[in-house]
Coordinates of C-alpha atoms in Angstrom, one line a residue:
Chain Q
M1224 CA 14.7 29.8 -12.8
S1225 CA 15.4 26.6 -14.7
F1226 CA 13.2 23.5 -14.6
K1227 CA 15.8 21.7 -12.4
E1228 CA 16.1 24.6 -9.9
T1229 CA 12.4 24.9 -9.5
A1230 CA 12.1 21.2 -9.0
R1231 CA 14.8 21.3 -6.3
K1232 CA 12.9 23.9 -4.5
I1233 CA 9.6 22.1 -4.7
G1234 CA 11.0 18.8 -3.5
P1235 CA 11.7 19.6 0.1
V1236 CA 8.3 21.3 0.5
L1237 CA 6.6 18.3 -0.8
S1238 CA 8.7 16.1 1.4
K1239 CA 7.7 18.1 4.5
W1240 CA 4.0 17.9 3.4
T1241 CA 4.4 14.1 3.0
V1242 CA 5.7 13.8 6.5
K1243 CA 2.8 15.8 7.9
F1244 CA 0.2 13.8 5.9
S1245 CA 1.6 10.4 6.5
N1246 CA 2.3 11.0 10.1
N1247 CA -1.3 11.9 10.7
M1248 CA -2.6 9.2 13.0
F1249 CA -5.7 8.5 11.0
V1250 CA -3.9 8.3 7.7
K1251 CA -1.2 6.1 9.2
T1252 CA -3.8 3.8 10.7
I1253 CA -5.8 3.5 7.5
A1254 CA -2.8 2.9 5.3
S1255 CA -1.3 0.1 7.5
G1256 CA -4.6 -1.3 8.7
M1257 CA -5.9 -1.8 5.2
A1258 CA -2.7 -3.4 4.2
R1259 CA -3.2 -5.9 7.0
L1260 CA -6.4 -7.2 5.3
L1261 CA -4.3 -8.8 2.6
P1262 CA -4.4 -12.4 3.9
V1263 CA -8.2 -12.3 4.2
T1264 CA -8.7 -10.7 0.7
I1265 CA -6.2 -13.1 -0.9
V1266 CA -8.2 -16.1 0.4
G1267 CA -11.4 -14.5 -0.9
S1268 CA -9.7 -13.9 -4.2
I1269 CA -8.5 -17.4 -4.6
I1270 CA -12.0 -18.6 -4.1
A1271 CA -13.3 -16.0 -6.6
L1272 CA -10.7 -17.2 -9.0
I1273 CA -11.7 -20.9 -8.7
S1274 CA -15.4 -20.1 -8.9
S1275 CA -15.2 -17.9 -12.0
I1276 CA -13.2 -19.8 -14.6
P1277 CA -15.3 -19.2 -17.7
Y1278 CA -15.7 -22.8 -18.8
D1279 CA -19.3 -24.0 -18.7
P1280 CA -18.7 -27.8 -18.1
Y1281 CA -16.5 -26.8 -15.2
L1282 CA -19.0 -24.4 -13.7
N1283 CA -21.7 -27.0 -14.0
F1284 CA -19.6 -29.5 -12.3
L1285 CA -19.0 -27.1 -9.4
E1286 CA -22.8 -26.7 -9.1
T1287 CA -23.8 -30.3 -9.4
S1288 CA -21.1 -31.7 -7.2
G1289 CA -22.0 -29.3 -4.4
I1290 CA -18.4 -27.9 -4.3
K1291 CA -19.9 -24.5 -5.1
S1292 CA -21.6 -24.2 -1.7
Y1293 CA -18.3 -24.8 0.1
L1294 CA -16.7 -22.2 -2.1
S1295 CA -19.4 -19.8 -1.2
L1296 CA -18.7 -20.5 2.5
G1297 CA -15.1 -19.5 2.0
D1298 CA -16.2 -16.3 0.3
T1299 CA -18.8 -15.4 2.9
M1300 CA -16.4 -15.9 5.8
T1301 CA -13.7 -13.7 4.2
N1302 CA -15.0 -11.0 1.8
G1303 CA -18.5 -11.4 3.2
L1304 CA -17.3 -10.4 6.7
I1305 CA -14.6 -8.0 5.6
T1306 CA -15.8 -5.1 7.8
I1307 CA -15.2 -7.2 10.9
Y1308 CA -11.6 -7.8 9.9
L1309 CA -11.3 -4.2 9.0
V1310 CA -12.5 -3.0 12.4
I1311 CA -10.0 -5.4 14.0
S1312 CA -7.0 -4.3 12.0
L1313 CA -7.7 -0.6 12.2
A1314 CA -8.2 -0.8 16.0
Y1315 CA -5.1 -2.9 16.3
E1316 CA -2.9 -0.5 14.2
M1317 CA -4.1 2.6 16.0
A1318 CA -3.6 1.2 19.5
R1319 CA -0.2 -0.1 18.4
N1320 CA 0.8 3.4 17.2
Y1321 CA -0.4 5.0 20.5
K1322 CA 1.1 2.2 22.5
K1323 CA -2.1 1.3 24.2
S1324 CA -3.7 -2.1 24.8
Q1325 CA -4.5 -3.5 21.4
I1326 CA -6.9 -6.2 22.6
N1327 CA -8.9 -3.5 24.5
A1328 CA -9.1 -1.3 21.5
I1329 CA -10.2 -4.2 19.3
S1330 CA -12.9 -5.3 21.8
I1331 CA -14.3 -1.8 22.2
S1332 CA -14.3 -1.1 18.5
L1333 CA -16.1 -4.3 17.8
V1334 CA -18.6 -3.6 20.5
A1335 CA -19.2 -0.2 19.1
F1336 CA -19.6 -1.5 15.6
F1337 CA -22.1 -4.1 16.6
I1338 CA -24.1 -1.6 18.6
L1339 CA -24.5 0.5 15.4
T1340 CA -25.4 -2.4 13.2
P1341 CA -29.1 -3.2 12.9
L1342 CA -30.4 -6.6 14.0
T1343 CA -33.1 -8.3 12.0
A1344 CA -35.7 -10.4 13.7
F1345 CA -37.4 -13.3 12.0
T1346 CA -39.2 -16.5 12.9
V1347 CA -37.7 -19.9 12.3
G1348 CA -40.4 -22.5 13.0
E1349 CA -41.7 -21.4 16.4
D1350 CA -38.5 -19.6 17.5
Q1351 CA -37.9 -15.9 17.2
V1352 CA -34.3 -15.3 15.9
L1353 CA -32.3 -12.1 16.0
A1354 CA -29.6 -11.9 13.4
F1355 CA -27.1 -9.6 11.7
T1356 CA -27.7 -9.3 8.0
L1357 CA -24.5 -10.0 6.2
T1358 CA -25.0 -6.9 4.0
Y1359 CA -23.8 -4.7 6.9
L1360 CA -20.7 -6.9 7.6
G1361 CA -19.4 -7.0 4.1
S1362 CA -18.1 -4.4 1.7
R1363 CA -21.2 -2.2 2.2
G1364 CA -20.4 -1.7 5.9
M1365 CA -16.7 -0.8 5.4
F1366 CA -17.2 2.9 5.8
V1367 CA -19.1 2.5 9.1
G1368 CA -16.5 0.0 10.2
M1369 CA -13.8 2.4 9.4
F1370 CA -15.3 5.4 11.2
T1371 CA -16.3 3.2 14.2
A1372 CA -12.9 1.7 14.7
L1373 CA -11.1 5.0 14.3
I1374 CA -13.4 7.0 16.6
A1375 CA -13.8 4.3 19.3
T1376 CA -10.1 3.6 19.4
R1377 CA -9.2 7.3 19.4
L1378 CA -11.6 7.9 22.3
Y1379 CA -10.2 4.9 24.2
V1380 CA -6.7 6.3 23.8
L1381 CA -7.9 9.8 24.9
L1382 CA -9.7 8.5 28.0
M1383 CA -6.8 6.3 28.9
D1384 CA -4.4 9.3 28.6
K1385 CA -6.7 11.5 30.6
G1386 CA -6.8 8.8 33.2
I1387 CA -10.1 9.1 34.9
K1388 CA -9.3 8.6 38.5
I1389 CA -11.7 7.3 41.0
K1390 CA -11.3 8.3 44.7
M1391 CA -11.8 5.2 46.8
H1392 CA -11.3 4.7 50.5
P1393 CA -7.5 4.5 51.1
S1394 CA -7.8 1.0 52.4
V1395 CA -9.0 -0.3 49.0
P1396 CA -6.0 -2.0 47.4
P1397 CA -4.6 0.1 44.5
A1398 CA -4.8 -2.8 42.1
I1399 CA -8.6 -2.9 42.6
S1400 CA -9.1 0.8 41.9
G1401 CA -6.8 0.4 38.9
S1402 CA -9.0 -2.3 37.4
F1403 CA -12.0 -0.1 37.8
E1404 CA -10.2 2.8 36.1
S1405 CA -9.3 0.7 33.0
L1406 CA -12.9 -0.4 32.7
F1407 CA -14.2 3.2 32.6
P1408 CA -13.2 4.1 29.0
I1409 CA -14.9 1.0 27.7
V1410 CA -18.1 1.6 29.5
I1411 CA -18.2 5.3 28.5
I1412 CA -17.6 4.5 24.8
S1413 CA -20.2 1.8 24.7
L1414 CA -22.8 4.1 26.2
L1415 CA -21.8 6.8 23.7
F1416 CA -22.4 4.4 20.8
I1417 CA -25.6 3.2 22.2
G1418 CA -26.7 6.9 22.3
I1419 CA -25.6 7.4 18.7
S1420 CA -27.5 4.3 17.6
A1421 CA -30.6 5.5 19.5
A1422 CA -30.3 9.0 17.9
F1423 CA -30.2 7.6 14.4
A1424 CA -33.1 5.4 15.1
M1425 CA -35.2 8.6 15.4
T1426 CA -34.1 9.9 12.0
S1427 CA -35.6 8.9 8.7
F1428 CA -32.5 6.9 8.0
G1429 CA -33.2 4.5 10.9
D1430 CA -29.6 3.5 11.5
V1431 CA -26.0 4.7 11.0
H1432 CA -25.4 2.2 8.2
T1433 CA -28.1 3.5 6.0
F1434 CA -27.1 7.1 6.8
I1435 CA -23.4 6.6 5.9
Y1436 CA -24.2 4.5 2.9
T1437 CA -26.6 7.1 1.5
V1438 CA -24.8 10.3 2.2
L1439 CA -21.2 9.1 1.8
Q1440 CA -20.4 5.7 0.4
K1441 CA -22.9 5.9 -2.6
P1442 CA -21.8 9.4 -3.7
L1443 CA -18.1 8.4 -3.4
E1444 CA -18.7 5.3 -5.5
G1445 CA -19.8 7.7 -8.2
A1446 CA -16.7 9.8 -7.9
S1447 CA -14.3 6.8 -7.8
G1448 CA -16.1 5.3 -10.8
S1449 CA -14.9 8.0 -13.0
L1450 CA -11.7 7.4 -14.9
S1451 CA -10.3 10.9 -14.1
T1452 CA -10.3 10.1 -10.3
M1453 CA -8.0 7.1 -10.8
L1454 CA -5.8 9.0 -13.3
I1455 CA -5.3 11.8 -10.8
I1456 CA -4.3 9.2 -8.1
C1457 CA -1.8 7.7 -10.6
L1458 CA -0.5 11.2 -11.5
V1459 CA 0.0 12.2 -7.8
G1460 CA 1.7 8.9 -7.0
E1461 CA 4.1 9.2 -9.9
L1462 CA 4.9 12.9 -9.1
F1463 CA 5.9 11.9 -5.6
W1464 CA 8.2 9.3 -7.1
W1465 CA 9.8 11.8 -9.4
F1466 CA 10.7 13.8 -6.4
G1467 CA 12.2 10.7 -4.8
I1468 CA 9.4 10.1 -2.4
H1469 CA 7.7 6.7 -2.1
G1470 CA 4.5 7.8 -3.7
S1471 CA 2.1 4.8 -3.6
N1472 CA 2.7 4.6 0.2
V1473 CA 1.4 8.2 0.6
T1474 CA -1.6 7.6 -1.6
S1475 CA -2.5 4.2 -0.4
A1476 CA -4.8 5.4 2.4
I1477 CA -6.9 7.3 -0.1
T1478 CA -6.8 4.7 -2.8
N1479 CA -7.9 1.9 -0.5
T1480 CA -10.6 3.9 1.1
L1481 CA -12.1 4.8 -2.3
Y1482 CA -11.4 1.5 -4.1
L1483 CA -11.1 -1.4 -1.8
P1484 CA -14.9 -1.7 -1.0
L1485 CA -15.6 -1.8 -4.7
A1486 CA -12.9 -4.5 -5.3
I1487 CA -14.4 -6.7 -2.6
A1488 CA -17.9 -6.2 -3.9
N1489 CA -16.6 -7.4 -7.3
A1490 CA -14.9 -10.5 -5.8
Q1491 CA -18.2 -11.4 -4.1
A1492 CA -20.1 -11.0 -7.3
L1493 CA -17.6 -13.4 -9.1
V1494 CA -18.4 -16.1 -6.5
T1495 CA -22.1 -15.8 -6.6
G1496 CA -22.1 -15.6 -10.4
E1497 CA -23.5 -12.1 -10.6
N1498 CA -22.0 -9.5 -12.8
A1499 CA -19.2 -7.6 -11.2
Q1500 CA -20.1 -3.9 -11.3
F1501 CA -17.1 -1.7 -10.6
V1502 CA -14.5 -1.4 -13.5
L1503 CA -12.2 0.8 -11.4
N1504 CA -11.2 -0.7 -8.1
S1505 CA -8.0 -1.3 -6.1
Y1506 CA -7.4 -4.8 -7.6
F1507 CA -7.7 -3.4 -11.1
L1508 CA -5.1 -0.7 -10.2
N1509 CA -2.7 -3.4 -8.9
I1510 CA -2.8 -5.4 -12.1
Y1511 CA -3.3 -2.8 -14.8
K1512 CA -1.1 0.1 -13.7
G1513 CA 1.1 -1.4 -16.4
P1514 CA 4.4 -3.2 -16.8
R1515 CA 6.3 0.1 -17.0
H1516 CA 9.2 -0.9 -14.8
L1517 CA 9.9 -4.1 -16.8
A1518 CA 9.5 -2.2 -20.1
L1519 CA 12.0 0.5 -19.1
A1520 CA 14.4 -2.1 -17.7
C1521 CA 14.3 -4.0 -21.0
M1522 CA 14.9 -0.8 -22.9
L1523 CA 17.9 0.0 -20.8
L1524 CA 19.3 -3.4 -21.5
W1525 CA 18.7 -3.6 -25.2
L1526 CA 18.1 -0.1 -26.6
T1527 CA 20.8 2.1 -24.9
K1528 CA 24.4 2.6 -25.7
S1529 CA 25.5 4.3 -22.5
K1530 CA 27.5 1.9 -20.3
Q1531 CA 25.9 3.3 -17.1
L1532 CA 22.3 2.8 -18.4
K1533 CA 23.1 -0.7 -19.6
A1534 CA 24.6 -1.6 -16.2
I1535 CA 21.4 -0.3 -14.4
G1536 CA 19.3 -2.3 -16.9
K1537 CA 21.1 -5.5 -15.8
V1538 CA 20.5 -4.8 -12.1
A1539 CA 16.9 -3.7 -12.7
V1540 CA 15.4 -6.1 -15.1
I1541 CA 14.5 -9.0 -12.7
P1542 CA 13.3 -6.8 -9.9
G1543 CA 11.4 -4.8 -12.6
A1544 CA 9.5 -7.9 -13.6
F1545 CA 8.2 -8.0 -10.0
G1546 CA 7.2 -4.4 -9.9
I1547 CA 10.3 -3.1 -8.1
S1548 CA 11.8 0.0 -9.6
E1549 CA 14.2 1.5 -7.1
P1550 CA 17.4 0.5 -9.0
M1551 CA 16.1 2.6 -11.9
K1552 CA 14.6 5.4 -9.8
F1553 CA 17.9 6.1 -8.2
G1554 CA 20.4 4.5 -10.6
I1555 CA 19.5 6.2 -13.9
P1556 CA 18.4 8.3 -11.9
M1557 CA 14.7 9.0 -12.8
V1558 CA 14.4 11.1 -9.7
Y1559 CA 14.6 14.8 -10.5
N1560 CA 15.4 13.8 -14.1
P1561 CA 13.9 16.3 -16.7
Y1562 CA 14.3 13.8 -19.5
I1563 CA 12.3 11.2 -17.7
F1564 CA 9.5 13.4 -16.3
V1565 CA 7.0 13.2 -19.0
P1566 CA 7.0 9.4 -19.8
M1567 CA 7.3 8.6 -16.1
V1568 CA 4.2 10.5 -15.2
L1569 CA 2.2 9.4 -18.2
A1570 CA 3.0 5.7 -18.3
P1571 CA 0.7 4.5 -15.6
M1572 CA -2.1 6.9 -16.7
I1573 CA -1.9 5.5 -20.3
S1574 CA -1.9 1.9 -19.1
V1575 CA -4.8 2.5 -16.8
S1576 CA -6.7 4.2 -19.6
I1577 CA -6.0 1.3 -22.0
A1578 CA -7.3 -1.3 -19.5
Y1579 CA -10.3 0.9 -18.6
F1580 CA -11.5 1.3 -22.2
A1581 CA -10.8 -2.4 -22.9
T1582 CA -13.1 -3.2 -20.0
I1583 CA -15.8 -0.7 -21.1
I1584 CA -16.0 -2.2 -24.6
G1585 CA -16.3 -5.7 -23.0
F1586 CA -13.0 -7.1 -24.2
L1587 CA -11.5 -7.3 -20.7
P1588 CA -13.5 -8.8 -17.8
I1589 CA -14.0 -6.7 -14.7
V1590 CA -11.3 -7.4 -12.1
G1591 CA -12.4 -9.0 -8.8
I1592 CA -9.3 -10.8 -7.9
N1593 CA -6.6 -9.5 -5.6
L1594 CA -3.1 -10.2 -6.8
P1595 CA -0.1 -8.8 -5.0
W1596 CA 1.4 -5.8 -6.8
S1597 CA 4.6 -7.8 -7.1
M1598 CA 2.9 -10.3 -9.4
P1599 CA 4.8 -10.3 -12.7
P1600 CA 3.0 -9.1 -15.8
I1601 CA 1.5 -11.7 -18.2
I1602 CA 1.0 -14.0 -15.2
G1603 CA -1.0 -11.3 -13.4
G1604 CA -2.9 -10.5 -16.5
F1605 CA -3.8 -14.1 -17.1
L1606 CA -5.0 -14.7 -13.6
A1607 CA -7.1 -11.6 -13.5
G1608 CA -8.4 -11.5 -17.1
G1609 CA -7.5 -14.7 -18.9
F1610 CA -6.1 -14.2 -22.4
A1611 CA -7.7 -10.8 -22.7
G1612 CA -5.6 -9.8 -19.7
V1613 CA -2.4 -11.1 -21.3
V1614 CA -3.2 -9.2 -24.5
I1615 CA -3.8 -6.0 -22.6
Q1616 CA -0.6 -6.3 -20.7
V1617 CA 1.3 -6.8 -23.9
V1618 CA -0.4 -3.7 -25.4
Q1619 CA 0.5 -1.8 -22.2
F1620 CA 4.1 -3.0 -22.5
I1621 CA 4.4 -1.8 -26.1
A1622 CA 2.7 1.5 -25.2
C1623 CA 5.2 2.0 -22.3
I1624 CA 8.1 1.4 -24.7
A1625 CA 6.7 3.7 -27.4
L1626 CA 6.2 6.4 -24.8
Y1627 CA 9.6 6.1 -23.2
Y1628 CA 11.6 5.6 -26.4
P1629 CA 12.1 9.2 -27.6
F1630 CA 12.9 10.5 -24.2
L1631 CA 15.2 7.6 -23.3
K1632 CA 17.1 8.1 -26.6
L1633 CA 17.8 11.8 -25.7
L1634 CA 18.9 10.7 -22.2
D1635 CA 21.1 8.0 -23.7
K1636 CA 22.8 10.4 -26.1
Q1637 CA 23.5 12.8 -23.2
K1638 CA 25.0 9.9 -21.1
V1639 CA 27.1 8.6 -24.0
R1640 CA 28.5 12.2 -24.5
E1641 CA 29.3 12.4 -20.8
E1642 CA 31.0 9.0 -20.8
T1643 CA 33.2 9.7 -23.8
D1644 CA 34.1 13.1 -22.3
K1645 CA 35.2 11.3 -19.2
E1646 CA 37.2 8.7 -21.1
M1647 CA 38.9 11.5 -23.1
E1648 CA 39.8 13.2 -19.9
L1649 CA 41.2 10.0 -18.4
K1650 CA 43.2 9.3 -21.5
A1651 CA 44.6 12.9 -21.5
A1652 CA 45.5 12.6 -17.9
G1653 CA 47.1 9.2 -18.5
G1654 CA 49.1 10.5 -21.5
M1655 CA 50.7 13.3 -19.4
Chain F
M429 CA 29.1 -3.5 15.4
E430 CA 26.8 -6.4 14.9
K431 CA 23.4 -5.4 13.6
I432 CA 22.7 -3.3 10.5
L433 CA 19.0 -2.5 9.8
L434 CA 17.8 -1.3 6.4
A435 CA 14.4 0.1 5.9
C436 CA 12.2 1.3 3.0
A437 CA 8.5 1.5 2.5
G438 CA 7.8 -2.2 2.5
G439 CA 11.3 -3.7 3.0
F440 CA 11.3 -5.0 -0.6
S441 CA 14.0 -3.1 -2.5
T442 CA 16.2 -2.8 0.6
S443 CA 16.1 -6.6 0.9
M444 CA 17.9 -6.7 -2.5
L445 CA 20.6 -4.4 -1.1
V446 CA 20.8 -6.6 2.0
A447 CA 21.7 -9.6 -0.1
K448 CA 24.5 -7.6 -1.7
M449 CA 25.8 -6.3 1.6
K450 CA 25.8 -9.8 3.0
E451 CA 28.0 -10.9 0.1
A452 CA 30.4 -8.0 0.7
A453 CA 30.5 -8.8 4.4
K454 CA 31.3 -12.5 3.7
E455 CA 34.2 -11.4 1.4
K456 CA 35.5 -9.3 4.3
G457 CA 35.1 -12.2 6.7
L458 CA 32.7 -10.3 8.9
D459 CA 29.9 -12.0 10.7
L460 CA 27.1 -9.4 10.8
W461 CA 23.3 -9.4 11.2
I462 CA 21.9 -7.4 8.2
D463 CA 18.3 -7.3 7.5
A464 CA 15.6 -5.1 5.8
V465 CA 12.1 -4.2 7.1
G466 CA 9.3 -1.9 6.2
E467 CA 9.4 1.5 7.9
S468 CA 6.5 0.7 10.2
D469 CA 8.5 -2.2 11.7
I470 CA 11.6 -0.3 12.5
E471 CA 10.6 0.0 16.2
E472 CA 10.8 -3.8 16.5
H473 CA 14.6 -3.7 15.9
L474 CA 15.8 -1.1 18.4
D475 CA 18.8 -3.3 19.2
S476 CA 20.3 -2.4 15.8
D477 CA 23.7 -0.5 15.8
I478 CA 22.8 1.6 12.8
I479 CA 19.7 2.2 10.7
L480 CA 20.0 2.9 7.0
L481 CA 17.0 4.3 5.1
G482 CA 16.2 3.9 1.4
P483 CA 16.3 7.3 -0.3
Q484 CA 12.6 7.0 -1.1
I485 CA 11.8 7.4 2.6
A486 CA 14.4 10.1 3.2
H487 CA 11.5 12.3 4.4
R488 CA 11.3 10.1 7.5
L489 CA 14.9 10.9 8.6
D490 CA 14.3 13.8 10.9
D491 CA 11.4 12.1 12.7
L492 CA 13.4 8.9 13.3
K493 CA 16.5 10.8 14.4
A494 CA 14.4 12.7 16.9
N495 CA 12.8 9.5 18.3
L496 CA 15.6 6.9 18.3
E497 CA 18.9 6.8 20.0
I498 CA 20.5 4.8 17.2
P499 CA 22.4 6.5 14.4
V500 CA 20.1 6.9 11.3
F501 CA 21.3 7.7 7.8
V502 CA 19.9 7.8 4.3
I503 CA 21.6 5.6 1.8
E504 CA 23.4 7.5 -0.9
S505 CA 21.0 7.3 -3.9
M506 CA 23.5 6.3 -6.5
D507 CA 24.7 3.4 -4.3
Y508 CA 21.1 2.5 -3.8
G509 CA 20.3 2.6 -7.5
T510 CA 23.3 0.4 -8.4
M511 CA 22.7 -1.8 -5.4
N512 CA 26.3 -1.3 -4.4
G513 CA 26.5 -3.6 -1.3
K514 CA 30.2 -3.0 -0.8
A515 CA 29.9 0.8 -0.6
V516 CA 26.9 0.7 1.7
L517 CA 28.5 -1.8 4.0
E518 CA 31.6 0.4 4.2
F519 CA 29.5 3.4 5.0
A520 CA 27.7 1.4 7.8
L521 CA 30.9 0.2 9.3
N522 CA 32.3 3.8 9.3
N523 CA 29.3 5.4 10.8
A524 CA 27.9 3.1 13.4

C-alpha cells in the first residue's frame, strides 16, 4: 500500500477518534473553559509586562513612586485569584453544555471549592481573623479548582436529571415543592464536599489542596518541564493538521491543563520581581511555536515558480503573519501531502527546541506574558523577550525556511510539470 | 435564503472567507447576512438557512447533522484554501 493510501485509511479513523475525544464532556469543558480565562490572564500579563521592563531607573521609579503596589494589586486580583475564575468558567461551560442553570452550577462549584480550601486563623490586634491564604486561590490551586468545578457541576447535572421528587401534601402549591426540589442538589453536594474536607483533615495531608498538590500537580510539573513532553504535544497537533483536522483545538485541553498553571506562576513571579521558574509553559508555546506559517507563505510568494503556489502565497501571506494557515493547509494543499509531511511536522518542534535551549543558556528570558497566538512574529517576540525574543524569532524563521526549502522545491517542480502538461493539453485542444 | 453561517474552530479563517463571500454577494446585488463563528457558538445561530463548516472541522459534520434541522455542509477544501468567495456563495445558494 502506498503512503497516500495508508494515510487515506488512517484519516477517517483519526477523525472518528477526534470526535469521541473532543465530544467528551470533561474535555469539552476544560478546552472552552480555559479559553474563557483569556481576558483575566491578559490583564495579568499586561501588568507583568509593565512591571518587568528590564531597565533599572524605571524599575526604581515604580518602586519609589508607589506605582508598584498598585501594579501588584492588579496582579493579585487577576493571576493571584486565577483559580476562582477557573472554577467559574468551568462550571459555566459545563452547565451550558448540559443546558442546566449556569448560575446554580457556578454557585455550587464555588461553595464546594471554598469548603475544600483551608482557612488560616491569625490575630490582628485583639481580633481573631479567619482568612483564605492566596496560595490556594492562585496557580497552585488550579488543579483542585478544576476537579471541584467538574465534579460539583457534573453531580449537580446528574441530580437535576434524576429529579429527586418530594412527596408533599396535595394542597401544597406545585411551585413550592418545585423550589424545594431545586434546592436539594445544592444541599447534597455541599454536604458531600464538607464530608470530603473532613475526611482529608484526618489524613496526614490535612487538606485536599496539599494532597492534590503533592500527589498530582508537583509530579506533573516535572513531566511537563521536560522538553520531550512539549515536543510530543507539538507533534500530535501537527499530525492532526496533516490529516486536515484542527489539531491545536484537540490538544488544547491537555496543553492548558499541563502548562497554564506554570505560565501563570511565571507571570506572578515577574510582578513580584522573583525569578520565573518554568521555561516551558503555555505562553511560551504561544509565542515560540515559530513563525512557520509566515515563512512558508513568503516562500510560496518568492521562491516558487508554480502559478498555483504563487497564487496561494498571495492569499496566505497576511493571514500567515497573524498565525492563520488555512489557505495554505487547504490551498497548496498541505493536508495529505507527502511532500509537505516532514517539514510540516518538524517545523514547530525545531522552533520550540531553539527557543528552549536559548532560554536554558540564559539568552532568552523565561516567558510569563500571555500574548494571543495571533500576535505577529517579531512583535510577539519583542513583547515577550525583548531583543533576544526578536533574534530567536528571526532564527526560527530562517530555520523554517531552511527546513521547508528542499521539500517545497520538489513540490514546486511537480506542480510546474502538472501546469505545463495542462497548458499543452489546452493548446492541443485549441489547435484541433 | 437570508442567513449563511460559516464555522471553524475559532471563527478566524472562516471570517476571511465571509469577507470574500460578502463581496461576491454585493456583486450579485444580493442582500444576505453572512457571518463566521467558532464551532462552540453554532447553537446561538439556529435561525440560519445553511451552515457551512471549514474543512478542518469536517469531523463535526455527522454530529451537527444529527442535532440540527438546518442543512450543514463542509466547504470544498480547494475553495477554502483559495478563499473563493464566489464559489462558496454559489454553493450556499444552491443548497440552502
